Coordinates of C-alpha atoms in Angstrom, one line a residue:
M1124 CA 140.0 17.0 92.0
K1125 CA 142.1 19.9 92.3
I1126 CA 143.3 21.1 96.1
L1127 CA 145.5 24.2 97.0
H1128 CA 147.0 23.9 100.6
T1129 CA 147.5 27.4 101.6
I1130 CA 150.1 28.3 104.7
P1131 CA 152.2 31.0 105.6
S1132 CA 155.5 29.3 105.1
M1133 CA 157.0 25.8 104.5
G1134 CA 160.2 26.6 106.6
I1135 CA 161.8 23.6 108.3
L1136 CA 162.3 26.0 111.3
S1137 CA 158.5 26.3 111.6
G1138 CA 158.0 23.1 113.2
G1139 CA 155.3 20.5 113.4
P1140 CA 152.5 22.0 111.1
I1141 CA 154.8 22.3 108.1
F1142 CA 156.1 18.5 108.4
S1143 CA 152.0 17.6 108.7
T1144 CA 151.1 19.9 105.7
W1145 CA 153.8 18.3 103.3
L1146 CA 153.1 14.8 104.8
T1147 CA 149.4 15.1 104.0
V1148 CA 150.3 16.8 100.5
Q1149 CA 152.5 13.8 99.6
G1150 CA 149.8 11.5 100.3
E1151 CA 147.0 12.8 98.7
R1152 CA 149.5 13.1 95.6
M1153 CA 150.1 9.4 95.8
L1154 CA 146.0 9.0 95.5
G1155 CA 146.0 10.8 92.5
I1156 CA 144.7 14.1 93.7
D1157 CA 146.4 17.5 92.4
S1158 CA 147.2 18.8 95.7
L1159 CA 149.3 22.0 95.5
I1160 CA 150.8 24.1 98.2
L1161 CA 151.0 27.9 98.4
A1162 CA 153.2 29.6 100.6
Y1163 CA 155.7 32.4 101.0
D1164 CA 159.0 31.8 100.5
V1165 CA 160.8 31.3 103.9
Y1166 CA 161.3 34.6 106.3
S1167 CA 163.0 33.1 109.1
K1168 CA 166.6 33.8 109.2
G1169 CA 168.7 30.8 108.6
D1170 CA 165.7 28.6 107.6
S1171 CA 165.1 26.7 104.2
N1172 CA 161.7 25.0 102.7
I1173 CA 160.9 21.7 103.4
T1174 CA 160.8 20.7 99.9
T1175 CA 161.8 22.1 96.4
E1176 CA 159.1 19.8 94.5
S1177 CA 157.0 21.6 92.0
Y1178 CA 153.9 21.1 94.0
L1179 CA 154.9 24.0 96.1
L1180 CA 154.4 27.4 94.9
L1181 CA 156.4 30.0 96.8
I1182 CA 155.7 33.8 96.1
P1183 CA 158.2 36.2 98.1
S1184 CA 158.2 36.8 102.0
S1185 CA 156.0 39.5 103.3
V1186 CA 157.2 42.4 104.9
D1187 CA 155.0 42.3 107.8
K1188 CA 156.3 39.8 110.1
K1189 CA 153.3 39.4 112.4
F1190 CA 150.1 39.2 110.1
L1191 CA 151.8 38.7 107.1
Y1192 CA 150.2 40.7 104.6
S1193 CA 151.3 40.6 101.1
N1194 CA 149.3 41.6 97.7
S1195 CA 151.4 38.9 95.9
Y1196 CA 149.6 36.1 98.2
S1197 CA 146.3 37.7 97.3
K1198 CA 147.4 37.9 93.4
A1199 CA 148.6 34.0 93.5
L1200 CA 145.2 33.2 95.2
S1201 CA 142.9 34.7 92.4
K1202 CA 145.0 32.9 89.7
S1203 CA 144.6 29.7 91.1
D1204 CA 141.9 27.4 89.3
V1205 CA 141.2 24.8 91.9
D1206 CA 138.1 23.0 93.5
L1207 CA 138.6 23.4 97.4
F1208 CA 140.6 25.4 99.7
H1209 CA 142.3 23.8 102.4
I1210 CA 143.9 26.6 104.7
Q1211 CA 146.5 25.8 107.3
G1212 CA 146.3 27.8 110.4
I1213 CA 144.2 30.8 111.4
W1214 CA 146.0 34.0 112.4
Q1215 CA 147.5 35.4 109.5
Y1216 CA 146.9 37.1 106.3
P1217 CA 147.0 33.8 104.1
T1218 CA 144.0 32.6 105.9
L1219 CA 141.9 35.8 105.6
S1220 CA 143.1 36.1 101.9
S1221 CA 142.0 32.3 101.1
V1222 CA 138.5 32.7 102.7
L1223 CA 138.0 35.9 100.6
C1224 CA 139.1 34.1 97.6
A1225 CA 137.3 31.0 97.9
K1226 CA 134.2 33.3 98.8
R1227 CA 134.8 35.1 95.5
K1228 CA 135.5 32.2 93.4
H1229 CA 132.4 30.5 94.9
K1230 CA 134.5 27.3 96.3
P1231 CA 134.5 25.2 99.4
Y1232 CA 137.0 25.7 102.0
I1233 CA 138.5 23.9 104.9
I1234 CA 140.4 25.2 107.7
T1235 CA 142.9 23.1 109.6
L1236 CA 143.1 24.5 113.3
R1237 CA 146.6 23.5 114.6
G1238 CA 145.7 23.7 118.1
M1239 CA 145.5 27.7 118.1
L1240 CA 141.9 27.9 119.3
Y1241 CA 142.8 25.9 122.5
P1242 CA 142.3 28.0 126.0
Q1243 CA 146.0 28.1 126.7
A1244 CA 147.1 29.1 123.0
L1245 CA 144.3 32.3 123.0
K1246 CA 146.2 33.2 126.2
K1247 CA 149.0 34.5 124.3
S1248 CA 148.1 38.1 122.4
F1249 CA 144.7 37.7 123.8
L1250 CA 143.6 41.1 123.1
W1251 CA 144.9 40.5 119.6
K1252 CA 143.4 37.7 118.8
K1253 CA 140.0 38.4 120.4
I1254 CA 140.2 41.5 117.7
V1255 CA 140.3 39.1 114.9
L1256 CA 138.2 36.7 116.0
C1257 CA 135.5 39.6 116.7
L1258 CA 136.4 41.1 112.8
Y1259 CA 136.4 38.0 110.9
L1260 CA 137.7 34.8 111.9
K1261 CA 134.4 33.5 113.7
F1262 CA 132.8 34.1 110.9
S1263 CA 134.9 32.5 108.6
L1264 CA 135.3 29.3 110.7
Q1265 CA 131.2 29.5 110.8
H1266 CA 130.9 29.6 107.6
A1267 CA 133.4 26.7 106.4
S1268 CA 132.5 23.8 104.9
C1269 CA 134.3 21.7 107.4
L1270 CA 136.9 22.5 110.2
H1271 CA 139.8 19.9 110.9
A1272 CA 140.9 18.6 114.2
T1273 CA 143.3 16.7 115.1
C1274 CA 141.6 15.1 118.0
I1275 CA 138.1 14.7 119.8
E1276 CA 139.5 17.7 122.5
E1277 CA 140.3 20.2 120.1
M1278 CA 136.9 19.8 118.5
E1279 CA 135.4 20.1 122.3
H1280 CA 136.9 23.5 122.4
L1281 CA 135.7 24.7 118.7
R1282 CA 132.2 23.7 120.2
N1283 CA 132.5 25.3 123.7
M1284 CA 133.5 28.3 121.6
G1285 CA 130.2 28.3 119.8
I1286 CA 131.5 27.4 116.6
F1287 CA 128.8 24.8 115.0
S1288 CA 130.7 24.1 111.7
P1289 CA 131.3 20.1 110.4
I1290 CA 134.2 19.2 112.2
A1291 CA 136.4 16.2 110.6
V1292 CA 138.8 14.8 113.4
I1293 CA 141.7 13.4 111.1
P1294 CA 145.5 13.0 113.0
N1295 CA 148.6 14.0 111.6
P1296 CA 150.0 11.3 109.5
I1297 CA 153.6 10.0 110.0
Q1298 CA 156.0 8.5 107.6
T1299 CA 155.8 4.6 108.6
D1300 CA 158.7 3.6 106.0
D1301 CA 161.3 3.3 108.8
I1302 CA 159.6 1.2 110.6
Q1303 CA 161.8 -1.7 111.0
D1304 CA 161.5 -5.5 112.4
E1305 CA 164.0 -5.1 114.6
I1306 CA 164.2 -2.8 117.6
V1307 CA 167.8 -1.7 118.4
S1308 CA 168.7 -1.2 121.9
P1309 CA 170.6 2.2 122.6
D1310 CA 174.1 2.0 124.6
K1311 CA 172.9 3.0 127.4
L1312 CA 169.5 4.0 129.3
R1313 CA 168.8 7.6 128.1
I1314 CA 165.5 9.7 128.1
G1315 CA 165.1 12.7 126.0
Y1316 CA 162.8 15.6 124.6
L1317 CA 162.4 15.9 120.9
G1318 CA 160.9 19.2 119.5
R1319 CA 160.7 23.1 119.4
I1320 CA 162.2 24.4 122.8
H1321 CA 159.4 27.3 123.9
P1322 CA 158.4 27.9 127.4
R1323 CA 155.0 26.0 126.7
K1324 CA 157.0 22.7 126.3
R1325 CA 158.0 22.6 129.8
I1326 CA 160.9 20.8 129.4
E1327 CA 162.0 21.8 132.6
R1328 CA 160.1 19.4 134.2
I1329 CA 162.1 16.5 132.8
L1330 CA 165.4 18.6 134.4
Y1331 CA 163.2 18.6 138.0
A1332 CA 161.8 15.3 137.7
V1333 CA 165.6 13.5 137.7
D1334 CA 166.8 15.9 140.1
S1335 CA 164.4 14.6 142.3
L1336 CA 165.5 10.9 141.5
L1337 CA 168.3 11.8 143.5
D1338 CA 170.4 10.2 140.3
K1339 CA 172.2 13.1 138.4
E1340 CA 174.0 10.5 136.3
I1341 CA 170.7 9.9 134.1
E1342 CA 171.5 11.0 130.7
I1343 CA 168.9 13.4 129.4
M1344 CA 169.3 14.6 125.4
I1345 CA 167.1 17.6 124.2
I1346 CA 167.1 17.5 120.6
G1347 CA 165.8 20.9 118.8
D1348 CA 166.0 24.6 118.8
G1349 CA 163.9 27.7 119.6
D1350 CA 163.3 30.1 121.7
P1351 CA 166.8 31.6 123.0
C1352 CA 165.9 33.2 126.2
Y1353 CA 164.3 30.0 127.1
M1354 CA 167.2 27.7 126.2
Q1355 CA 169.4 29.9 128.0
Y1356 CA 167.3 29.3 131.0
L1357 CA 167.3 25.6 130.7
Q1358 CA 171.3 25.7 130.6
E1359 CA 171.2 27.4 133.7
E1360 CA 168.9 25.3 135.1
V1361 CA 171.2 22.4 134.3
Q1362 CA 174.0 24.1 135.9
R1363 CA 172.1 24.8 139.2
L1364 CA 170.9 21.2 139.9
Q1365 CA 174.4 20.0 138.9
L1366 CA 173.0 17.7 136.6
K1367 CA 175.8 16.1 134.9
Q1368 CA 175.0 14.4 131.6
V1369 CA 172.5 16.7 129.7
V1370 CA 173.3 17.0 126.1
F1371 CA 171.6 19.9 124.0
T1372 CA 171.9 18.8 120.3
G1373 CA 170.3 22.0 118.9
F1374 CA 167.9 21.6 115.6
L1375 CA 168.3 18.5 114.0
N1376 CA 166.9 17.2 110.4
G1377 CA 166.9 14.0 108.4
E1378 CA 169.3 11.2 109.4
E1379 CA 170.9 13.3 112.2
K1380 CA 167.5 13.7 114.0
K1381 CA 166.9 9.9 113.1
R1382 CA 169.9 8.5 114.7
A1383 CA 169.6 11.1 118.0
L1384 CA 166.0 9.5 118.2
K1385 CA 167.6 6.1 118.0
M1386 CA 169.7 7.1 121.3
L1387 CA 166.8 7.3 122.9
S1388 CA 165.4 4.6 125.3
Y1389 CA 162.2 6.7 126.3
L1390 CA 160.9 10.3 125.0
I1391 CA 159.1 12.5 127.2
V1392 CA 156.8 15.3 126.2
P1393 CA 155.8 17.2 129.1
S1394 CA 153.9 20.2 127.6
D1395 CA 150.7 21.8 129.0
F1396 CA 149.3 21.2 125.7
E1397 CA 149.3 20.2 122.4
N1398 CA 146.5 19.6 119.8
F1399 CA 148.5 16.4 118.6
G1400 CA 152.0 16.3 119.3
N1401 CA 153.8 15.0 116.2
I1402 CA 157.2 13.8 118.0
I1403 CA 154.9 11.2 119.9
T1404 CA 154.1 9.5 116.5
E1405 CA 157.9 10.0 115.8
A1406 CA 159.2 8.5 118.5
M1407 CA 156.9 5.3 118.2
V1408 CA 158.0 5.1 114.4
H1409 CA 161.3 4.0 115.9
G1410 CA 159.9 2.0 118.7
I1411 CA 160.5 4.3 121.2
P1412 CA 157.9 4.3 124.1
V1413 CA 156.8 7.8 125.1
I1414 CA 155.5 9.1 128.4
A1415 CA 153.2 12.1 127.7
S1416 CA 151.4 14.5 129.7
K1417 CA 147.7 14.7 130.1
G1418 CA 148.4 18.1 128.2
T1419 CA 148.1 15.9 125.1
P1420 CA 145.8 13.7 123.5
W1421 CA 147.3 10.6 123.6
Q1422 CA 145.4 8.2 126.2
E1423 CA 145.9 6.0 123.4
L1424 CA 149.5 5.3 125.2
N1425 CA 147.8 3.6 128.1
M1426 CA 145.0 2.1 126.3
H1427 CA 147.7 0.2 123.7
H1428 CA 150.5 -0.4 126.2
C1429 CA 153.1 1.6 124.3
G1430 CA 153.8 4.3 126.8
W1431 CA 152.6 6.3 129.6
W1432 CA 149.9 9.2 129.5
V1433 CA 150.3 11.1 133.1
D1434 CA 149.3 13.9 135.2
N1435 CA 152.2 16.8 133.9
D1436 CA 153.3 17.4 137.7
V1437 CA 157.0 16.8 138.2
D1438 CA 156.5 14.2 141.0
T1439 CA 154.0 12.1 138.4
L1440 CA 156.7 12.6 136.2
A1441 CA 159.5 11.2 138.1
A1442 CA 157.8 8.4 139.4
T1443 CA 156.9 7.4 135.8
I1444 CA 160.9 7.5 134.8
R1445 CA 161.6 5.7 137.4
E1446 CA 158.8 3.2 136.7
A1447 CA 160.2 3.0 132.8
L1448 CA 163.9 2.9 133.8
A1449 CA 163.1 -0.2 136.1
L1450 CA 161.7 -2.3 133.0
S1451 CA 163.9 -4.9 131.5
E1452 CA 165.0 -4.2 127.5
E1453 CA 162.9 -7.0 126.3
E1454 CA 159.6 -5.4 128.2
R1455 CA 160.6 -2.0 126.9
I1456 CA 161.0 -3.6 123.4
A1457 CA 157.8 -5.1 123.2
M1458 CA 156.3 -1.8 124.4
G1459 CA 157.7 -0.1 121.4
K1460 CA 156.5 -3.0 119.1
R1461 CA 153.1 -2.2 120.2
G1462 CA 153.6 1.9 119.7
Q1463 CA 154.8 1.0 115.8
Q1464 CA 151.6 -1.4 115.4
L1465 CA 149.8 1.6 116.6
V1466 CA 150.8 4.3 113.9
K1467 CA 151.2 1.9 111.2
E1468 CA 147.1 1.3 111.6
N1469 CA 145.8 4.4 112.4
Y1470 CA 148.7 7.3 111.6
S1471 CA 150.3 6.4 108.5
V1472 CA 150.6 8.9 105.7
E1473 CA 148.3 6.5 103.6
M1474 CA 145.4 6.3 106.1
V1475 CA 145.5 10.1 106.6
A1476 CA 145.1 10.8 102.9
L1477 CA 142.6 8.0 102.5
K1478 CA 140.4 9.9 105.1
M1479 CA 141.1 13.5 103.5
K1480 CA 140.0 12.2 100.1
E1481 CA 136.9 10.6 101.5
L1482 CA 136.4 14.0 103.2
Y1483 CA 137.1 16.1 100.0
E1484 CA 134.8 13.8 97.9
W1485 CA 131.9 14.5 100.5
I1486 CA 132.3 18.2 100.2
L1487 CA 132.1 18.6 96.4
Y1488 CA 130.1 15.8 95.7
G1489 CA 127.7 15.0 98.7
G1490 CA 127.3 11.3 99.5
E1491 CA 127.2 9.6 102.9
K1492 CA 129.1 11.4 105.6
P1493 CA 132.5 10.2 106.7
E1494 CA 132.3 8.4 109.9
F1495 CA 135.0 10.9 111.3
V1496 CA 132.9 14.2 110.7
Y1497 CA 131.0 15.5 113.2
L1498 CA 128.0 17.9 113.0
K1499 CA 126.7 20.3 116.1

């Protein structure tokens, strides 16, 4: 079974979809699936590809930076000899080119949505996205062998748009090799954020929540990089509120990121919406309880008592931070262990790869429908 994952970029700075695609392919290859990734060489200044493995097929970067049109991408696809195309993302040329190639070759294709059809995501560049939907995208989605959503909520958005293809609900994978029996306590109580710095992440709510607690000594660590204007806004808000212990680490990767994560007592995710939220499982791997807004699909934090899933207003966030900081260290560690168990059982690379293999086999060979696939 040979699978080609098509994606615009595998550059580290491109965020969560790149890491989850890479881990998915790693898991599939461990199961004996011949999975490959086709992407442009990195096109962001200062970026680098997440891996140099032979299964990452790179072609020259596109000149057009929005739609990413490139004739070389089409040529690379036309030369491919695969059983199934697994398309990552929807708005740029690699998606259109992959769909057209799959149809020419009479091969099935899957599209992973990556949260790009959430109502909040559609508001940005609305007119352009509406045109793309009308021209070809909705047709491409309707005729896919299957669509891949990472949560039930994302599937419901698709159904509300009148898209009735089969939908597989499979979460993003997370490496669980780093899970250790003993959770080491950080040197002090510290809350933080990890991920892309972007206005829709609403990181300022963490600052406002801490300010409303009237405890300007609470240490906040903001791990990540992104929108420079938004970063400047956050730094200006720190000064205006006279918060004394806020650390901006910038972009961290590998061991540096792991060390920074382990310095946190709690991770906070105040986004208005996330279709999954890789940073939540990343924190849980390290035994860090998470406070996540109801803009994320993480009811399990409450169900498994490994964090808090709360309304994403400042008052609720402040009250939850106060509750978290009041826990004993023993209670915090017990919460962290429950989170580790949750990700091992449901979100590991191995578990996700097994579901992907089952999905591919159902599409290619038929048989009983997997229980995680929903028909209209």
